[in-house]
């Protein structure tokens, strides 16, 4: 998942479509810490991505949501527009390749290669506009889970990608940070928190008082996109309810 925010006007390109959005007023009554900004959020019609899109829109940004399926885009747009938020939507499969057959190749492509390629298309429209890019990794990057295999590797790679891009893009006035969610109540992680003995042991070990919600990630993404975070760059921020490193 990738969130990109820039001031003013820019276009979003991918191999299949182009969408341009001009800002006049954004969010509710054009107010909010992200007013006069455009945000692109990939994979944003459910779970953490949807919560991030909603929060960015609530904080004043005009948000472009995306999904691989038109019906998902339509649902998310109707939901957010029904809340009075400024959103647009587009179908976008950032990891599609007809000849991709191997699971390892697919995971690495979707989780690492695709965000980098998509960002390369956005850069000309973000330069010198105080742009902000937020990648979304996983706590599996710090604490690998045996059953997740190469997924752990792909999410660890995003931590390095964040720090590298932060250095490369700083001269262009673009900040790059990464959010690292822990166990969040989504369909993807249900296999973990749905296992009562496993979840109970995990909570006791880390002294967790509750499971994370998608909104816990949305708030930190909005902050990292805002002027309040203008001096934060190249950081991987865990949202896990417990300390993940020194």
Short mmCIF file of C-alpha atoms in Angstrom, two decimals:
data_model
loop_
_atom_site.label_atom_id
_atom_site.label_comp_id
_atom_site.label_asym_id
_atom_site.label_seq_id
_atom_site.Cartn_x
_atom_site.Cartn_y
_atom_site.Cartn_z
CA UNK A 1 0.00 0.00 0.00
CA UNK A 2 1.19 3.48 -0.83
CA UNK A 3 -0.12 6.90 0.13
CA UNK A 4 1.18 9.95 -1.66
CA UNK A 5 0.26 13.53 -0.89
CA UNK A 6 1.23 16.75 -2.62
CA UNK A 7 0.10 20.34 -2.57
CA UNK A 8 -1.97 21.77 -5.38
CA UNK A 9 -2.51 19.94 -8.67
CA UNK A 10 -0.99 16.85 -10.12
CA UNK A 11 -1.98 13.73 -12.04
CA UNK A 12 -1.87 10.08 -11.16
CA UNK A 13 -0.49 7.78 -13.85
CA UNK A 14 -0.42 4.01 -14.13
CA UNK A 15 -0.13 1.73 -17.16
CA UNK A 16 -3.88 1.57 -17.78
CA UNK A 17 -5.34 4.97 -16.96
CA UNK A 18 -4.80 8.60 -16.07
CA UNK A 19 -6.72 10.70 -13.60
CA UNK A 20 -6.12 14.38 -12.92
CA UNK A 21 -7.67 16.38 -10.12
CA UNK A 22 -7.62 20.16 -9.62
CA UNK A 23 -8.12 21.49 -6.13
CA UNK A 24 -10.53 24.30 -5.39
CA UNK A 25 -11.78 23.29 -1.98
CA UNK A 26 -11.05 20.03 -0.23
CA UNK A 27 -12.56 17.91 2.48
CA UNK A 28 -15.42 19.26 4.56
CA UNK A 29 -15.78 23.00 3.78
CA UNK A 30 -12.18 23.01 2.49
CA UNK A 31 -10.80 22.99 6.02
CA UNK A 32 -8.32 20.76 7.76
CA UNK A 33 -4.61 20.27 8.18
CA UNK A 34 -4.40 18.70 4.69
CA UNK A 35 -6.56 21.27 2.88
CA UNK A 36 -5.42 22.10 -0.67
CA UNK A 37 -3.68 18.75 -1.01
CA UNK A 38 -4.37 15.74 -3.19
CA UNK A 39 -3.81 12.25 -1.78
CA UNK A 40 -3.51 8.99 -3.72
CA UNK A 41 -4.09 5.85 -1.64
CA UNK A 42 -3.67 2.45 -3.28
CA UNK A 43 -5.62 -0.57 -2.05
CA UNK A 44 -7.99 1.79 -0.28
CA UNK A 45 -11.47 0.26 -0.49
CA UNK A 46 -11.29 -1.84 2.69
CA UNK A 47 -9.34 -2.36 5.89
CA UNK A 48 -6.38 -0.13 6.71
CA UNK A 49 -6.33 1.47 3.27
CA UNK A 50 -9.95 2.57 3.51
CA UNK A 51 -9.43 3.97 7.01
CA UNK A 52 -6.43 5.95 5.75
CA UNK A 53 -8.38 7.32 2.79
CA UNK A 54 -11.24 8.38 5.06
CA UNK A 55 -8.93 10.06 7.58
CA UNK A 56 -6.99 11.98 4.92
CA UNK A 57 -10.28 13.20 3.45
CA UNK A 58 -11.60 14.14 6.89
CA UNK A 59 -8.42 16.16 7.41
CA UNK A 60 -9.08 18.16 4.26
CA UNK A 61 -7.36 16.35 1.39
CA UNK A 62 -9.02 15.43 -1.88
CA UNK A 63 -8.48 11.68 -1.95
CA UNK A 64 -8.10 9.38 -4.95
CA UNK A 65 -9.00 5.84 -3.91
CA UNK A 66 -8.22 2.72 -5.90
CA UNK A 67 -8.84 -1.00 -6.06
CA UNK A 68 -8.47 -3.84 -8.53
CA UNK A 69 -12.28 -4.13 -8.83
CA UNK A 70 -14.73 -1.48 -10.04
CA UNK A 71 -17.45 -2.52 -7.60
CA UNK A 72 -15.11 -1.97 -4.69
CA UNK A 73 -14.20 1.49 -5.94
CA UNK A 74 -17.87 2.36 -6.43
CA UNK A 75 -18.75 1.23 -2.91
CA UNK A 76 -15.92 3.14 -1.26
CA UNK A 77 -16.64 6.31 -3.24
CA UNK A 78 -20.34 6.20 -2.37
CA UNK A 79 -19.54 5.60 1.29
CA UNK A 80 -17.08 8.48 1.62
CA UNK A 81 -19.01 10.90 -0.55
CA UNK A 82 -22.06 10.10 1.58
CA UNK A 83 -20.05 11.40 4.53
CA UNK A 84 -19.48 14.70 2.71
CA UNK A 85 -15.87 13.93 1.86
CA UNK A 86 -14.03 14.92 -1.31
CA UNK A 87 -13.00 11.74 -3.12
CA UNK A 88 -12.48 10.34 -6.59
CA UNK A 89 -11.81 6.75 -7.58
CA UNK A 90 -10.13 4.64 -10.21
CA UNK A 91 -9.58 0.95 -10.90
CA UNK A 92 -5.89 0.17 -10.60
CA UNK A 93 -4.08 -3.17 -10.34
CA UNK A 94 -0.55 -2.07 -9.52
CA UNK A 95 0.83 -5.59 -9.45
CA UNK A 96 -0.78 -7.29 -12.46
CA UNK A 97 1.37 -9.30 -14.85
CA UNK A 98 -0.09 -11.92 -17.15
CA UNK A 99 2.89 -14.21 -16.95
CA UNK A 100 3.28 -14.09 -13.16
CA UNK A 101 2.90 -17.66 -11.94
CA UNK A 102 5.19 -17.97 -8.98
CA UNK A 103 3.92 -16.84 -5.59
CA UNK A 104 7.30 -15.52 -4.48
CA UNK A 105 7.62 -13.32 -7.55
CA UNK A 106 4.08 -12.04 -7.08
CA UNK A 107 4.51 -11.08 -3.43
CA UNK A 108 7.78 -9.26 -4.02
CA UNK A 109 6.35 -7.50 -7.07
CA UNK A 110 3.16 -6.32 -5.38
CA UNK A 111 4.71 -5.36 -2.05
CA UNK A 112 8.03 -3.87 -3.17
CA UNK A 113 8.34 -3.34 -6.92
CA UNK A 114 4.87 -1.93 -7.58
CA UNK A 115 5.01 0.90 -5.00
CA UNK A 116 8.39 1.96 -6.37
CA UNK A 117 7.16 1.92 -9.98
CA UNK A 118 3.97 3.79 -9.14
CA UNK A 119 5.92 6.38 -7.21
CA UNK A 120 8.25 6.91 -10.17
CA UNK A 121 5.20 7.95 -12.21
CA UNK A 122 4.01 10.35 -9.53
CA UNK A 123 7.30 12.13 -8.89
CA UNK A 124 7.11 14.75 -11.67
CA UNK A 125 3.85 15.98 -10.12
CA UNK A 126 5.14 16.02 -6.54
CA UNK A 127 8.51 17.73 -6.88
CA UNK A 128 8.89 21.00 -4.98
CA UNK A 129 5.31 20.80 -3.70
CA UNK A 130 6.15 19.64 -0.20
CA UNK A 131 5.07 16.13 -1.13
CA UNK A 132 4.83 13.24 1.31
CA UNK A 133 4.96 9.52 0.58
CA UNK A 134 3.86 6.93 3.14
CA UNK A 135 4.58 3.26 2.54
CA UNK A 136 2.83 0.58 4.60
CA UNK A 137 4.92 -2.33 5.83
CA UNK A 138 4.07 -4.86 8.58
CA UNK A 139 5.30 -5.84 12.01
CA UNK A 140 6.39 -9.06 10.29
CA UNK A 141 9.32 -7.01 9.00
CA UNK A 142 10.66 -6.86 12.57
CA UNK A 143 9.23 -10.11 13.92
CA UNK A 144 9.01 -12.63 11.06
CA UNK A 145 6.29 -15.26 11.19
CA UNK A 146 7.35 -18.66 9.89
CA UNK A 147 4.04 -19.31 8.16
CA UNK A 148 4.26 -16.05 6.18
CA UNK A 149 7.54 -16.89 4.45
CA UNK A 150 8.48 -14.44 1.70
CA UNK A 151 5.83 -11.96 2.91
CA UNK A 152 8.16 -11.21 5.83
CA UNK A 153 10.98 -10.50 3.37
CA UNK A 154 8.86 -8.20 1.21
CA UNK A 155 7.79 -6.13 4.19
CA UNK A 156 11.37 -5.91 5.49
CA UNK A 157 12.42 -4.65 2.06
CA UNK A 158 9.96 -1.77 2.40
CA UNK A 159 11.83 -0.54 5.48
CA UNK A 160 15.01 -0.24 3.43
CA UNK A 161 13.14 1.23 0.47
CA UNK A 162 11.75 3.93 2.75
CA UNK A 163 15.17 5.04 3.97
CA UNK A 164 16.69 4.94 0.49
CA UNK A 165 13.88 6.93 -1.12
CA UNK A 166 13.96 9.43 1.74
CA UNK A 167 17.58 10.25 0.89
CA UNK A 168 17.02 10.33 -2.86
CA UNK A 169 13.88 12.47 -2.79
CA UNK A 170 14.77 14.94 -0.04
CA UNK A 171 16.38 17.36 -2.57
CA UNK A 172 13.05 17.35 -4.44
CA UNK A 173 11.22 18.48 -1.28
CA UNK A 174 9.51 15.08 -0.90
CA UNK A 175 9.49 13.24 2.41
CA UNK A 176 9.19 9.44 2.58
CA UNK A 177 8.13 7.57 5.71
CA UNK A 178 6.68 4.17 6.46
CA UNK A 179 3.94 2.95 8.80
CA UNK A 180 4.47 -0.52 10.27
CA UNK A 181 1.15 -1.96 11.51
CA UNK A 182 1.05 -4.64 14.17
CA UNK A 183 -1.94 -6.95 14.62
CA UNK A 184 -4.84 -4.94 13.21
CA UNK A 185 -8.43 -6.17 13.10
CA UNK A 186 -8.72 -6.86 9.37
CA UNK A 187 -9.68 -9.89 7.31
CA UNK A 188 -6.01 -10.48 6.47
CA UNK A 189 -4.94 -10.89 10.12
CA UNK A 190 -8.03 -12.81 11.25
CA UNK A 191 -6.11 -16.07 10.97
CA UNK A 192 -3.93 -14.75 13.80
CA UNK A 193 -6.31 -13.05 16.24
CA UNK A 194 -9.00 -15.61 15.42
CA UNK A 195 -6.81 -18.32 16.97
CA UNK A 196 -7.81 -17.81 20.60
CA UNK A 197 -4.89 -19.62 22.32
CA UNK A 198 -2.34 -17.95 20.04
CA UNK A 199 -3.87 -14.50 20.43
CA UNK A 200 -4.15 -14.86 24.20
CA UNK A 201 -0.48 -15.80 24.48
CA UNK A 202 0.54 -12.92 22.22
CA UNK A 203 -1.46 -10.38 24.23
CA UNK A 204 -0.02 -11.59 27.52
CA UNK A 205 3.54 -11.58 26.20
CA UNK A 206 3.29 -8.00 24.91
CA UNK A 207 0.84 -6.73 27.56
CA UNK A 208 -1.65 -5.68 24.90
CA UNK A 209 -4.96 -4.40 26.20
CA UNK A 210 -6.80 -4.59 22.88
CA UNK A 211 -6.43 -5.43 19.23
CA UNK A 212 -5.48 -2.64 16.84
CA UNK A 213 -8.06 -0.97 14.63
CA UNK A 214 -7.54 0.36 11.11
CA UNK A 215 -8.12 3.88 12.43
CA UNK A 216 -5.01 3.53 14.61
CA UNK A 217 -2.97 3.49 11.40
CA UNK A 218 -4.99 6.20 9.67
CA UNK A 219 -4.17 8.84 12.26
CA UNK A 220 -0.41 8.41 12.03
CA UNK A 221 -0.54 8.47 8.20
CA UNK A 222 -2.42 11.77 8.26
CA UNK A 223 0.10 13.17 10.72
CA UNK A 224 3.07 12.10 8.59
CA UNK A 225 1.47 13.81 5.58
CA UNK A 226 0.81 17.03 7.48
CA UNK A 227 3.00 20.12 8.04
CA UNK A 228 3.40 19.01 11.67
CA UNK A 229 5.66 16.22 10.38
CA UNK A 230 7.70 18.41 8.04
CA UNK A 231 10.92 17.53 9.90
CA UNK A 232 10.31 13.77 9.91
CA UNK A 233 11.83 11.84 7.02
CA UNK A 234 13.01 8.27 6.43
CA UNK A 235 11.31 6.88 9.55
CA UNK A 236 9.62 3.51 9.95
CA UNK A 237 6.89 4.07 12.55
CA UNK A 238 5.41 0.99 14.25
CA UNK A 239 1.71 1.05 15.16
CA UNK A 240 1.64 -2.15 17.14
CA UNK A 241 0.70 -1.44 20.74
CA UNK A 242 4.11 -2.56 21.99
CA UNK A 243 7.77 -1.68 21.52
CA UNK A 244 9.31 -3.38 18.51
CA UNK A 245 12.94 -2.19 18.78
CA UNK A 246 15.32 -0.03 20.82
#
